[in-house]
CSV table of C-alpha atoms and ligand atoms in Angstrom, one decimal:
chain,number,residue,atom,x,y,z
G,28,UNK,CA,45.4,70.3,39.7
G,29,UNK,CA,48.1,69.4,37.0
G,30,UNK,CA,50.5,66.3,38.3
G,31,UNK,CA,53.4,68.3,39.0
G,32,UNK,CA,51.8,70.2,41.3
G,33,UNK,CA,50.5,67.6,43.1
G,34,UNK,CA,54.0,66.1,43.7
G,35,UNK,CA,56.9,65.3,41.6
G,36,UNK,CA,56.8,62.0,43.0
G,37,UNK,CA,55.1,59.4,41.1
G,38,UNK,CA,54.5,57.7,44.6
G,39,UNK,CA,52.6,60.5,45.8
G,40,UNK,CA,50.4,61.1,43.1
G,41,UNK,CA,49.6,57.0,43.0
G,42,UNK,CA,48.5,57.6,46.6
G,43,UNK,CA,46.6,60.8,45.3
G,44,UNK,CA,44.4,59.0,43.3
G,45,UNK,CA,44.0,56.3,45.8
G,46,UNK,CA,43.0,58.7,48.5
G,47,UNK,CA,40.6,60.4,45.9
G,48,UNK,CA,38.8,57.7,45.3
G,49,UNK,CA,38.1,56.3,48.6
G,50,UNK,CA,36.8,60.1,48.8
G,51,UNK,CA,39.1,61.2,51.4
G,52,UNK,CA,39.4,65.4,51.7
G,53,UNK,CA,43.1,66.1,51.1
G,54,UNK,CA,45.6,68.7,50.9
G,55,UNK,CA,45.9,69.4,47.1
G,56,UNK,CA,42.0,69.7,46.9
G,57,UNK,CA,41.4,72.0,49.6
G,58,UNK,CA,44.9,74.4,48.6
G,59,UNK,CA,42.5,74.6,44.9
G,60,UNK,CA,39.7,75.3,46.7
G,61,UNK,CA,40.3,78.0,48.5
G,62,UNK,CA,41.6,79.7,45.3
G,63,UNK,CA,39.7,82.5,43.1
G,64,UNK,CA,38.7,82.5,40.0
G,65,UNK,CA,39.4,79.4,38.7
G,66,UNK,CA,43.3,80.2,40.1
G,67,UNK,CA,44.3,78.2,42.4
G,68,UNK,CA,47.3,80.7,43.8
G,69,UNK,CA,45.0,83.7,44.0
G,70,UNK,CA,43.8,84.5,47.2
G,71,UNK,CA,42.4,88.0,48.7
G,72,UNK,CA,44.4,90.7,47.3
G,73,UNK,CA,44.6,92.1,50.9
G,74,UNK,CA,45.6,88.7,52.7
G,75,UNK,CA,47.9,88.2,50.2
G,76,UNK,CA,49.9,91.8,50.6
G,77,UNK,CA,49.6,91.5,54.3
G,78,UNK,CA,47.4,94.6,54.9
G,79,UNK,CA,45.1,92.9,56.7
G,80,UNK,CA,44.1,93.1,60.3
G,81,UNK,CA,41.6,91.7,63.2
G,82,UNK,CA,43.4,92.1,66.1
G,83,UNK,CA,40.7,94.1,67.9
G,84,UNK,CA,36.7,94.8,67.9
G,85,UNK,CA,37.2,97.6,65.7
G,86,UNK,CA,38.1,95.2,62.3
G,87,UNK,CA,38.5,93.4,60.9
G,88,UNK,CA,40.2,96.3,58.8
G,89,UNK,CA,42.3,96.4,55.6
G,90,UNK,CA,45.1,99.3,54.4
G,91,UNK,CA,46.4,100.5,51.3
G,92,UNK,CA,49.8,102.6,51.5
G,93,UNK,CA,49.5,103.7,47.9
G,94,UNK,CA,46.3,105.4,49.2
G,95,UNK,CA,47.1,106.4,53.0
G,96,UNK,CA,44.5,104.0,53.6
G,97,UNK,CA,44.9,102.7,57.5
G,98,UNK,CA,43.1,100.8,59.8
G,99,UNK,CA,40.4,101.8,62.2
G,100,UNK,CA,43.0,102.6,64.7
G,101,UNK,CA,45.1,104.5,62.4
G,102,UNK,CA,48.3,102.0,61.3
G,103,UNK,CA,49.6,101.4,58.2
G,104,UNK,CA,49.5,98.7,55.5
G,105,UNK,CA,53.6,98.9,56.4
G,106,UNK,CA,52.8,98.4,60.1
G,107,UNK,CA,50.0,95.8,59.9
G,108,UNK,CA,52.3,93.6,57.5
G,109,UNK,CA,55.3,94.0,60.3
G,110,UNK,CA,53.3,93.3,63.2
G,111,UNK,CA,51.6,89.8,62.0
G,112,UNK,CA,55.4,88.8,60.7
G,113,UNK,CA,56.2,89.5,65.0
G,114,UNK,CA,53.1,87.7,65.6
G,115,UNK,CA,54.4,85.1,63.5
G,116,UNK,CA,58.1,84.7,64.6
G,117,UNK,CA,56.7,84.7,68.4
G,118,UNK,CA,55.3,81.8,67.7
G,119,UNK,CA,57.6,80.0,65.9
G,120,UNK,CA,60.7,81.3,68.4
G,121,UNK,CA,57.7,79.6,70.9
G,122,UNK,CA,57.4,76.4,69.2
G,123,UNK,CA,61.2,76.0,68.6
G,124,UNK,CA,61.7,76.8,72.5
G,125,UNK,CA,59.3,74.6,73.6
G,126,UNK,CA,61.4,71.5,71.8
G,127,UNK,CA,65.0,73.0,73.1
G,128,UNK,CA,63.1,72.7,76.9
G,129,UNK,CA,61.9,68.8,76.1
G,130,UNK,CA,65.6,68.8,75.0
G,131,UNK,CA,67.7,70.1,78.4
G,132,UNK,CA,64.9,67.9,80.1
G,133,UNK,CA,66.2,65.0,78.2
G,134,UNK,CA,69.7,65.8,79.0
G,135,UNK,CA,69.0,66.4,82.8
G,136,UNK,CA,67.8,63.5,83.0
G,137,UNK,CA,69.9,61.6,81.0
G,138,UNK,CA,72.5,63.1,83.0
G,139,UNK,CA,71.0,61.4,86.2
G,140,UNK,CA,70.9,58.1,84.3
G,141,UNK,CA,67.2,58.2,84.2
G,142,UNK,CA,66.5,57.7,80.8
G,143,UNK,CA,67.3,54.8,78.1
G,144,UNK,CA,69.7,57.4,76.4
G,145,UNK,CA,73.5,58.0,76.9
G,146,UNK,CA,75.8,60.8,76.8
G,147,UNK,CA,77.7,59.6,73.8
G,148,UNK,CA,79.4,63.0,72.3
G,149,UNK,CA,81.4,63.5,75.2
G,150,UNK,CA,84.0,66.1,73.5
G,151,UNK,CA,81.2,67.9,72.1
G,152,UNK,CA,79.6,68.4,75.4
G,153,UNK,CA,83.0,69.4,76.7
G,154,UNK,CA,83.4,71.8,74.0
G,155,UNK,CA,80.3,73.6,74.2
G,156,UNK,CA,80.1,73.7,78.3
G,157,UNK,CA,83.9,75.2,77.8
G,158,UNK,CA,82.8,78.0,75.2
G,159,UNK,CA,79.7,78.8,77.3
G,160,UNK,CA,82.7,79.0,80.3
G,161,UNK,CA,81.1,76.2,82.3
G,162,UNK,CA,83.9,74.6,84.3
G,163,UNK,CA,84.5,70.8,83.1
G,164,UNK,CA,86.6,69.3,85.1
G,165,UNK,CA,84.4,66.7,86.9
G,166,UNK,CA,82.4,64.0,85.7
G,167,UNK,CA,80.7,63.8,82.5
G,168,UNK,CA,77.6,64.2,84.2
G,169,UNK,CA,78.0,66.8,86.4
G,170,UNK,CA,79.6,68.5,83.2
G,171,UNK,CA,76.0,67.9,81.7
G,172,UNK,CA,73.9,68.8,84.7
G,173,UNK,CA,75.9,72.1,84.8
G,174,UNK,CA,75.6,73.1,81.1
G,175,UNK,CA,71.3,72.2,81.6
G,176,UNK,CA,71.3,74.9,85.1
G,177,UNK,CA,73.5,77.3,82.6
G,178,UNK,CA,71.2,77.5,79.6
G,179,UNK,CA,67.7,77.3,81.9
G,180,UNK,CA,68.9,80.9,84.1
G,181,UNK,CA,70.1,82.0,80.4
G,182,UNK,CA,66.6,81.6,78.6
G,183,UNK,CA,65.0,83.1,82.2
G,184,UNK,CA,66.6,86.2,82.0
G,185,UNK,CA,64.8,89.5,81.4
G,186,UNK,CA,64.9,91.3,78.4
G,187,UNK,CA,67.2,93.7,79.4
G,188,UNK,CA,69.6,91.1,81.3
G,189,UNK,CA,72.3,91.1,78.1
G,190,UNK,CA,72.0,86.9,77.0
G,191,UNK,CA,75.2,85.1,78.5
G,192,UNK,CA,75.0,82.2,75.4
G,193,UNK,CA,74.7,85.1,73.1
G,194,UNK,CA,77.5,87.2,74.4
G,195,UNK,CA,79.6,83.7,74.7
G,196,UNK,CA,78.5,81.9,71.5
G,197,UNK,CA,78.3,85.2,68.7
G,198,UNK,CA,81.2,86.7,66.7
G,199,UNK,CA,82.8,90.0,68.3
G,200,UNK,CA,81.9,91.7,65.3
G,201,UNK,CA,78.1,90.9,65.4
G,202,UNK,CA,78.2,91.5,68.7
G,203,UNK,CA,79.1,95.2,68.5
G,204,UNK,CA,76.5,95.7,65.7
G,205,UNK,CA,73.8,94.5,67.8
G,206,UNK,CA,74.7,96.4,70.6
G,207,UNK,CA,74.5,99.2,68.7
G,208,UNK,CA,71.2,99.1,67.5
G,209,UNK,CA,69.7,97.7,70.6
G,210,UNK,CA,69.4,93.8,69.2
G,211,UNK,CA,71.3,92.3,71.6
G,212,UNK,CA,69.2,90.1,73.5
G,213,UNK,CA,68.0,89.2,77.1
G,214,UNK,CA,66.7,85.4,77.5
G,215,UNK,CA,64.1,84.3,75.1
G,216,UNK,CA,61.2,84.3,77.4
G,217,UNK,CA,61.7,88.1,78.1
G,218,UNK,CA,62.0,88.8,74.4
G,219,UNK,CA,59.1,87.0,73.6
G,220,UNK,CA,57.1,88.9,76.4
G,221,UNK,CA,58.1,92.0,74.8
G,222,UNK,CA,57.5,91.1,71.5
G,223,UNK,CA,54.0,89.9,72.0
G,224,UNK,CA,53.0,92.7,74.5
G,225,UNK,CA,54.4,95.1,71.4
G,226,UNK,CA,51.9,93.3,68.9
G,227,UNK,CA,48.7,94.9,70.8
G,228,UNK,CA,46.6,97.4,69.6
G,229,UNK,CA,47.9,100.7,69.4
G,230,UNK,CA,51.1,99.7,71.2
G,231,UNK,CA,53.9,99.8,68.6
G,232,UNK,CA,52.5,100.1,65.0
G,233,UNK,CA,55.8,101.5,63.7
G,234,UNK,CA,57.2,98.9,61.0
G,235,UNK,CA,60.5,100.0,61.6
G,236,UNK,CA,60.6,99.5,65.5
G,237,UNK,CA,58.7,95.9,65.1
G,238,UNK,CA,61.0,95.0,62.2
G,239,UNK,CA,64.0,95.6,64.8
G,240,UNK,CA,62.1,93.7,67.9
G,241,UNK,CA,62.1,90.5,65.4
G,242,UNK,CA,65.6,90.8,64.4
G,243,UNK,CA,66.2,91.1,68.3
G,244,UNK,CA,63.5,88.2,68.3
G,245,UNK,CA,65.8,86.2,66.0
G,246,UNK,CA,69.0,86.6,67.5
G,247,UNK,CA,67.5,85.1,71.2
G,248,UNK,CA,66.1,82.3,69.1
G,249,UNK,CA,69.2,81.3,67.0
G,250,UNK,CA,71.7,81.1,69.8
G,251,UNK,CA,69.1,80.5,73.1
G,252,UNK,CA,67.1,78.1,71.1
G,253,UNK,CA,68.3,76.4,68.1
G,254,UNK,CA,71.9,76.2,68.5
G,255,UNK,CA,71.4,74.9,72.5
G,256,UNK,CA,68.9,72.3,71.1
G,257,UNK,CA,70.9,70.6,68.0
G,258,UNK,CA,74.2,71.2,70.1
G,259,UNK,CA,72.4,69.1,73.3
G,260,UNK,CA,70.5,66.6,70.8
G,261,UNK,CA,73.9,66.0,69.0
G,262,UNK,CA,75.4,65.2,72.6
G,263,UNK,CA,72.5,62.6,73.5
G,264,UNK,CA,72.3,61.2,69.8
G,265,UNK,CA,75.1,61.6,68.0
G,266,UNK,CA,76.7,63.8,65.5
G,267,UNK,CA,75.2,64.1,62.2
G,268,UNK,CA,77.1,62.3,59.5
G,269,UNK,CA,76.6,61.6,55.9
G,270,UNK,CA,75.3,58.1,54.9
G,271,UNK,CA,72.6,56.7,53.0
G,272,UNK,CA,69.3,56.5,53.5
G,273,UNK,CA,66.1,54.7,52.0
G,274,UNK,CA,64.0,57.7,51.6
G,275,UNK,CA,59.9,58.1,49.9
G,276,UNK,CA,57.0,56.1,50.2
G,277,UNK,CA,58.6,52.5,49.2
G,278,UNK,CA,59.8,52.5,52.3
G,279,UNK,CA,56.3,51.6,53.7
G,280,UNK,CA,55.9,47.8,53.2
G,281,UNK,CA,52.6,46.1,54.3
G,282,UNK,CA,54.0,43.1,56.0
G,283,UNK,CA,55.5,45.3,58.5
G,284,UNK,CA,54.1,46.6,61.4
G,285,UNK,CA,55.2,49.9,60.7
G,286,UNK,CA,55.6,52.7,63.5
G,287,UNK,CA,56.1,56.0,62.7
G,288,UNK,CA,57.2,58.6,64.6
G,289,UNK,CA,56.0,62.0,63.3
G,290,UNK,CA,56.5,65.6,64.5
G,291,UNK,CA,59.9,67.6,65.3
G,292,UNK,CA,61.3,65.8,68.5
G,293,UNK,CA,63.0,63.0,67.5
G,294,UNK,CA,63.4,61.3,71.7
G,295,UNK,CA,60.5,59.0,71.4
G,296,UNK,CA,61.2,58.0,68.1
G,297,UNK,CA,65.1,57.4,69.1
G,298,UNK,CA,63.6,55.4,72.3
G,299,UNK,CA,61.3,53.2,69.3
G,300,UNK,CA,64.3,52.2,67.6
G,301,UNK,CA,66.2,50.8,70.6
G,302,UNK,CA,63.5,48.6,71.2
G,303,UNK,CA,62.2,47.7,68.0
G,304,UNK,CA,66.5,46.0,67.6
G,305,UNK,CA,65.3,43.8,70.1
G,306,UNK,CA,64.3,40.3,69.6
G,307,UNK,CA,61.7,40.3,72.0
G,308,UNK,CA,59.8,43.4,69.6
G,309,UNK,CA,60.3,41.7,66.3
G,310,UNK,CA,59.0,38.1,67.8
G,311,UNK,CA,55.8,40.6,68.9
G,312,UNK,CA,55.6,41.8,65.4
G,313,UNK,CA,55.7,38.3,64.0
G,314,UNK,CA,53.4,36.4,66.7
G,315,UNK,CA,50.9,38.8,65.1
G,316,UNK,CA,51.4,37.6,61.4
G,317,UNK,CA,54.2,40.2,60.2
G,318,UNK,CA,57.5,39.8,58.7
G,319,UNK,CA,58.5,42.4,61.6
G,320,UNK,CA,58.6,45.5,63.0
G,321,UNK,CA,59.9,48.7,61.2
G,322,UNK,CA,60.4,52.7,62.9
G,323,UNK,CA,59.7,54.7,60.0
G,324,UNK,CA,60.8,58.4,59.7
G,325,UNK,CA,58.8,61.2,59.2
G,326,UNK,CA,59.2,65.0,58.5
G,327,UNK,CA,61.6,67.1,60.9
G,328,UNK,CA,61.8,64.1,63.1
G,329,UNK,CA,63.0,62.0,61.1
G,330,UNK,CA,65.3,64.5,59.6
G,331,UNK,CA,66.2,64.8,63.5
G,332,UNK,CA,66.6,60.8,63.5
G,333,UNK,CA,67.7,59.7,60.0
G,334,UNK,CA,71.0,62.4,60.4
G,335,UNK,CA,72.3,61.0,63.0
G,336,UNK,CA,71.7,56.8,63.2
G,337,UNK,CA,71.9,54.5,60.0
G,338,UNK,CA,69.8,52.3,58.4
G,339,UNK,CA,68.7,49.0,59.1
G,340,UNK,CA,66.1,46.5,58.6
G,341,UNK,CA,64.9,48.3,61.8
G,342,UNK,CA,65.1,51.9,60.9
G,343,UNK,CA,64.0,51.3,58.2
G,344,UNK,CA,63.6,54.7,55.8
G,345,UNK,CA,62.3,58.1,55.7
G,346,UNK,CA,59.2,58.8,53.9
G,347,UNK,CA,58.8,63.0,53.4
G,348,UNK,CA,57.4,66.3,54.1
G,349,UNK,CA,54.5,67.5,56.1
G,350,UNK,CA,53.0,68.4,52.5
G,351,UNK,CA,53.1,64.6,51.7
G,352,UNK,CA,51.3,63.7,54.8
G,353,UNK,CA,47.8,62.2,53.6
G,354,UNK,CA,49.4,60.0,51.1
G,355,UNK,CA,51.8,58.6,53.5
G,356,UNK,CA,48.9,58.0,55.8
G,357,UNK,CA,46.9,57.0,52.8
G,358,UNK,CA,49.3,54.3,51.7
G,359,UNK,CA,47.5,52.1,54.5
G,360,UNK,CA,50.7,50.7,55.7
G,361,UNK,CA,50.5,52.9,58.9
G,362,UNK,CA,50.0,51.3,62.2
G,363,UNK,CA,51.0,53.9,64.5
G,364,UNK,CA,51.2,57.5,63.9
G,365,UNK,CA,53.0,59.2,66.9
G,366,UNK,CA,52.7,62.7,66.7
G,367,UNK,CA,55.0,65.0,68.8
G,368,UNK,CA,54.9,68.7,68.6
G,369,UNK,CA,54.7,70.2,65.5
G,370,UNK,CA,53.6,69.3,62.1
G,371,UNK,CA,50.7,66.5,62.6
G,372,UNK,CA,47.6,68.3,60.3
G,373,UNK,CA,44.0,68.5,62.1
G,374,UNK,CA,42.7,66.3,59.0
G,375,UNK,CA,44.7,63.0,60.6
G,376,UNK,CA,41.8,61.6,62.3
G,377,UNK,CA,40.2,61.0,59.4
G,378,UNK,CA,42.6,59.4,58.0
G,379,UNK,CA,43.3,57.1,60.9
G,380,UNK,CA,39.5,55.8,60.7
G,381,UNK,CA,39.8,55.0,57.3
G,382,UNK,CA,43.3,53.3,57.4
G,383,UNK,CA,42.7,52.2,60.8
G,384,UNK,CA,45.6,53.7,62.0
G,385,UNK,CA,46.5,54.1,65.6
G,386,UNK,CA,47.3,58.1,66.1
G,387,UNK,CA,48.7,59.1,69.4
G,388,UNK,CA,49.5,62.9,70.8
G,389,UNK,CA,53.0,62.1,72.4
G,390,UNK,CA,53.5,65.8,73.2
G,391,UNK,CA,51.3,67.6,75.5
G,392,UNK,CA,50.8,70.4,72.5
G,393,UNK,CA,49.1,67.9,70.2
G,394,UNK,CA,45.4,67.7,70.6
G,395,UNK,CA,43.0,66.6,67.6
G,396,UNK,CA,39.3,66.4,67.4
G,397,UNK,CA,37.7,62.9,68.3
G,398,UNK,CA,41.4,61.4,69.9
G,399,UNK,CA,41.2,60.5,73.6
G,400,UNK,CA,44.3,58.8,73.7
G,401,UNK,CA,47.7,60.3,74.4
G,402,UNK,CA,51.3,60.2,76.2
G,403,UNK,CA,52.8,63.2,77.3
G,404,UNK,CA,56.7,62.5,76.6
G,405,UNK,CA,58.4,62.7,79.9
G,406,UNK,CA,62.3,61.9,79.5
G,407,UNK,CA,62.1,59.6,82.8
G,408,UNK,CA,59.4,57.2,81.3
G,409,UNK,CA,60.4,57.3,77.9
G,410,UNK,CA,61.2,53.4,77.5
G,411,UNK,CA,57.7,52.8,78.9
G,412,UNK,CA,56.2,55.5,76.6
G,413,UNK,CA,58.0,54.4,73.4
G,414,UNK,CA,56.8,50.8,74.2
N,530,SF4,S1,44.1,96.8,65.6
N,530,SF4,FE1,43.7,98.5,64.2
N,530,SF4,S2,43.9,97.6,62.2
N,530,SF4,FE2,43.7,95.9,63.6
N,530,SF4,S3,41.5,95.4,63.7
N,530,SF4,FE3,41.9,96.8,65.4
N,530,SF4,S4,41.5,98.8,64.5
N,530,SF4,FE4,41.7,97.4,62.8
């Protein structure tokens, strides 16, 4: 594969080699491999259209529209395409809910002073429980506690209980549309019933009507989700603010003992930091031979992380994508790899024996082959966990 491709970064493709000799399988090898041809972009026509199905017995089939060509059960190139895109924002409407619920957790008990955290953005809580019309006239933390119940009845609604954050949060406007054309939403865990139950065989294979349940998707996810999870995180963590940051794979230096938190959820990682500042966790580091201890960030949590604290000599960088992965695991600098719940490839184990890495689930969505070890984040123990 030509350089550019492999990474515009000279530090990646250093670590590319590296990796290639020591004969490790990596990501830019196996994207050429499963090209055609020679091209390393060419894939099966019908994959690549999204006329392809195997939901059921009966395929798997494939569709052309230019030919009236359909599946065994009779939809269309249009509907198979539509239905896998529901299929697909299901799960990633999923995966972003399941962080916004470690999130409200976190606050809960954050809330009941349970966790090494705070309740720093006090205005923006105060702002966001008064928009969602959530009294705040006691206590901080009863402000908190009050916004959490709120949000969790919110995301438990049916799908045809209209969404209190959406009708609170969304322009007027918007709102009106929506209603209109049936895309307001109920809470998120209704919609994503409906959504999946719609993806069946021979349920809904109208494009048109699953185009509109992903919109509808969508709008549950962007308000219910999203905007209650970086609201909440910004209220624990801070605001995100402009500064700099020490960013690629420099930032790994082998004196270090270098932790890295890896994943989406950045409340382990946080919980890291506060105790790598203390003496007592450098003079560990150091007993064992290093100049110290370093939390490195990594993919969308450290985007998660390096937005909201500075630098340090503690916090000490951010290294890159989920793309860049093997080469940041390659760079043998790695002590510990803890991965939370997303974005930690199924190749890492490999890695970790060759680099003698420690790689730890944190989040009890994260399995990989051969790894017995792992910590379930629970806000209440995640001091303990982090240590
Ligand atoms: S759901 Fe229809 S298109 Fe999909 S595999 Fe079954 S018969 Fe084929």
């Amino acid at each position: 594969m030509e350089k550019d491709r492999i990474s515009y970064h000279e530090s990646v493709r250093r670590v590319y080699d590296r990796i290639k000799k020591d004969g490790m399988n990596n990501i830019w090898d196996r994207y050429e491999a499963q090209g055609m041809g020679g091209n390393p972009d060419q894939r099966c026509t019908f994959c690549m259209g999204g006329v392809r199905c195997d939901l059921c017995s009966n395929g798997p089939c494939r569709a052309d529209v230019a030919k009236d060509k359909r599946g065994v059960c009779g939809i269309t190139g249009d509907g198979m395409a539509m239905r896998m895109m529901l299929l697909r924002n299901v799960m990633g409407a999923s995966t972003y809910h399941y962080h916004t619920e470690q999130t409200i957790k976190t606050l809960r008990a954050t809330a009941r002073g349970k966790t090494p955290f705070n309740i720093i953005e006090r205005d923006k809580l105060n702002v966001f429980a008064g928009r969602l019309g959530i009294a705040t006239s006691g206590t901080v933390e009863e402000t908190a506690l009050a916004l959490c119940d709120f949000v969790e009845a919110d995301f438990n609604r049916k799908a045809d209980e209209p969404s209190q954050i959406v009708e609170a949060l969304a322009p007027d406007e918007r709102k009106k549309t929506w209603k209109n054309l049936d895309l307001f939403p109920g809470g998120i865990y209704g919609e994503m019933l409906n959504a999946t139950s719609s993806c069946l065989t021979n349920v809904d294979g109208y494009y048109v009507s699953l185009a509109l349940k992903a919109m509808r998707l969508s709008i549950a996810m962007a308000y219910q989700s999203q905007i209650v999870n970086e609201y909440c995180q910004d209220i624990i963590f801070g605001l995100p603010r402009p500064h700099k940051m020490r960013v690629d794979l420099g930032v790994l230096d082998p004196d270090y003992v270098n932790a890295l938190p890896n994943g989406h959820e950045p409340f382990l990682g946080f919980a890291m930091v506060q105790l790598a500042r203390k003496p007592e966790w450098q003079n560990k580091a150091r007993a064992v031979g290093a100049k110290g201890l370093r939390v490195i960030a990594n993919i969308e949590t450290g985007q998660e992380m390096v937005q909201r604290w500075e630098m340090d000599d503690v916090f000490y960088g951010f290294t890159g994508n989920w793309i860049m992965q093997e080469a940041v695991l390659g760079t043998g600098c790695v002590d510990l790899f803890a991965c939370d719940m997303n974005c930690s490839m199924p190749v890492d184990p490999a890695y970790a024996r060759k680099y003698k890495i420690r790689l730890v689930p944190v989040s009890d969505l994260v399995a990989f082959e051969g790894v017995a070890e792992r910590i379930n984040y629970e806000p209440e123990k995640a001091e303990e966990q982090a240590a």
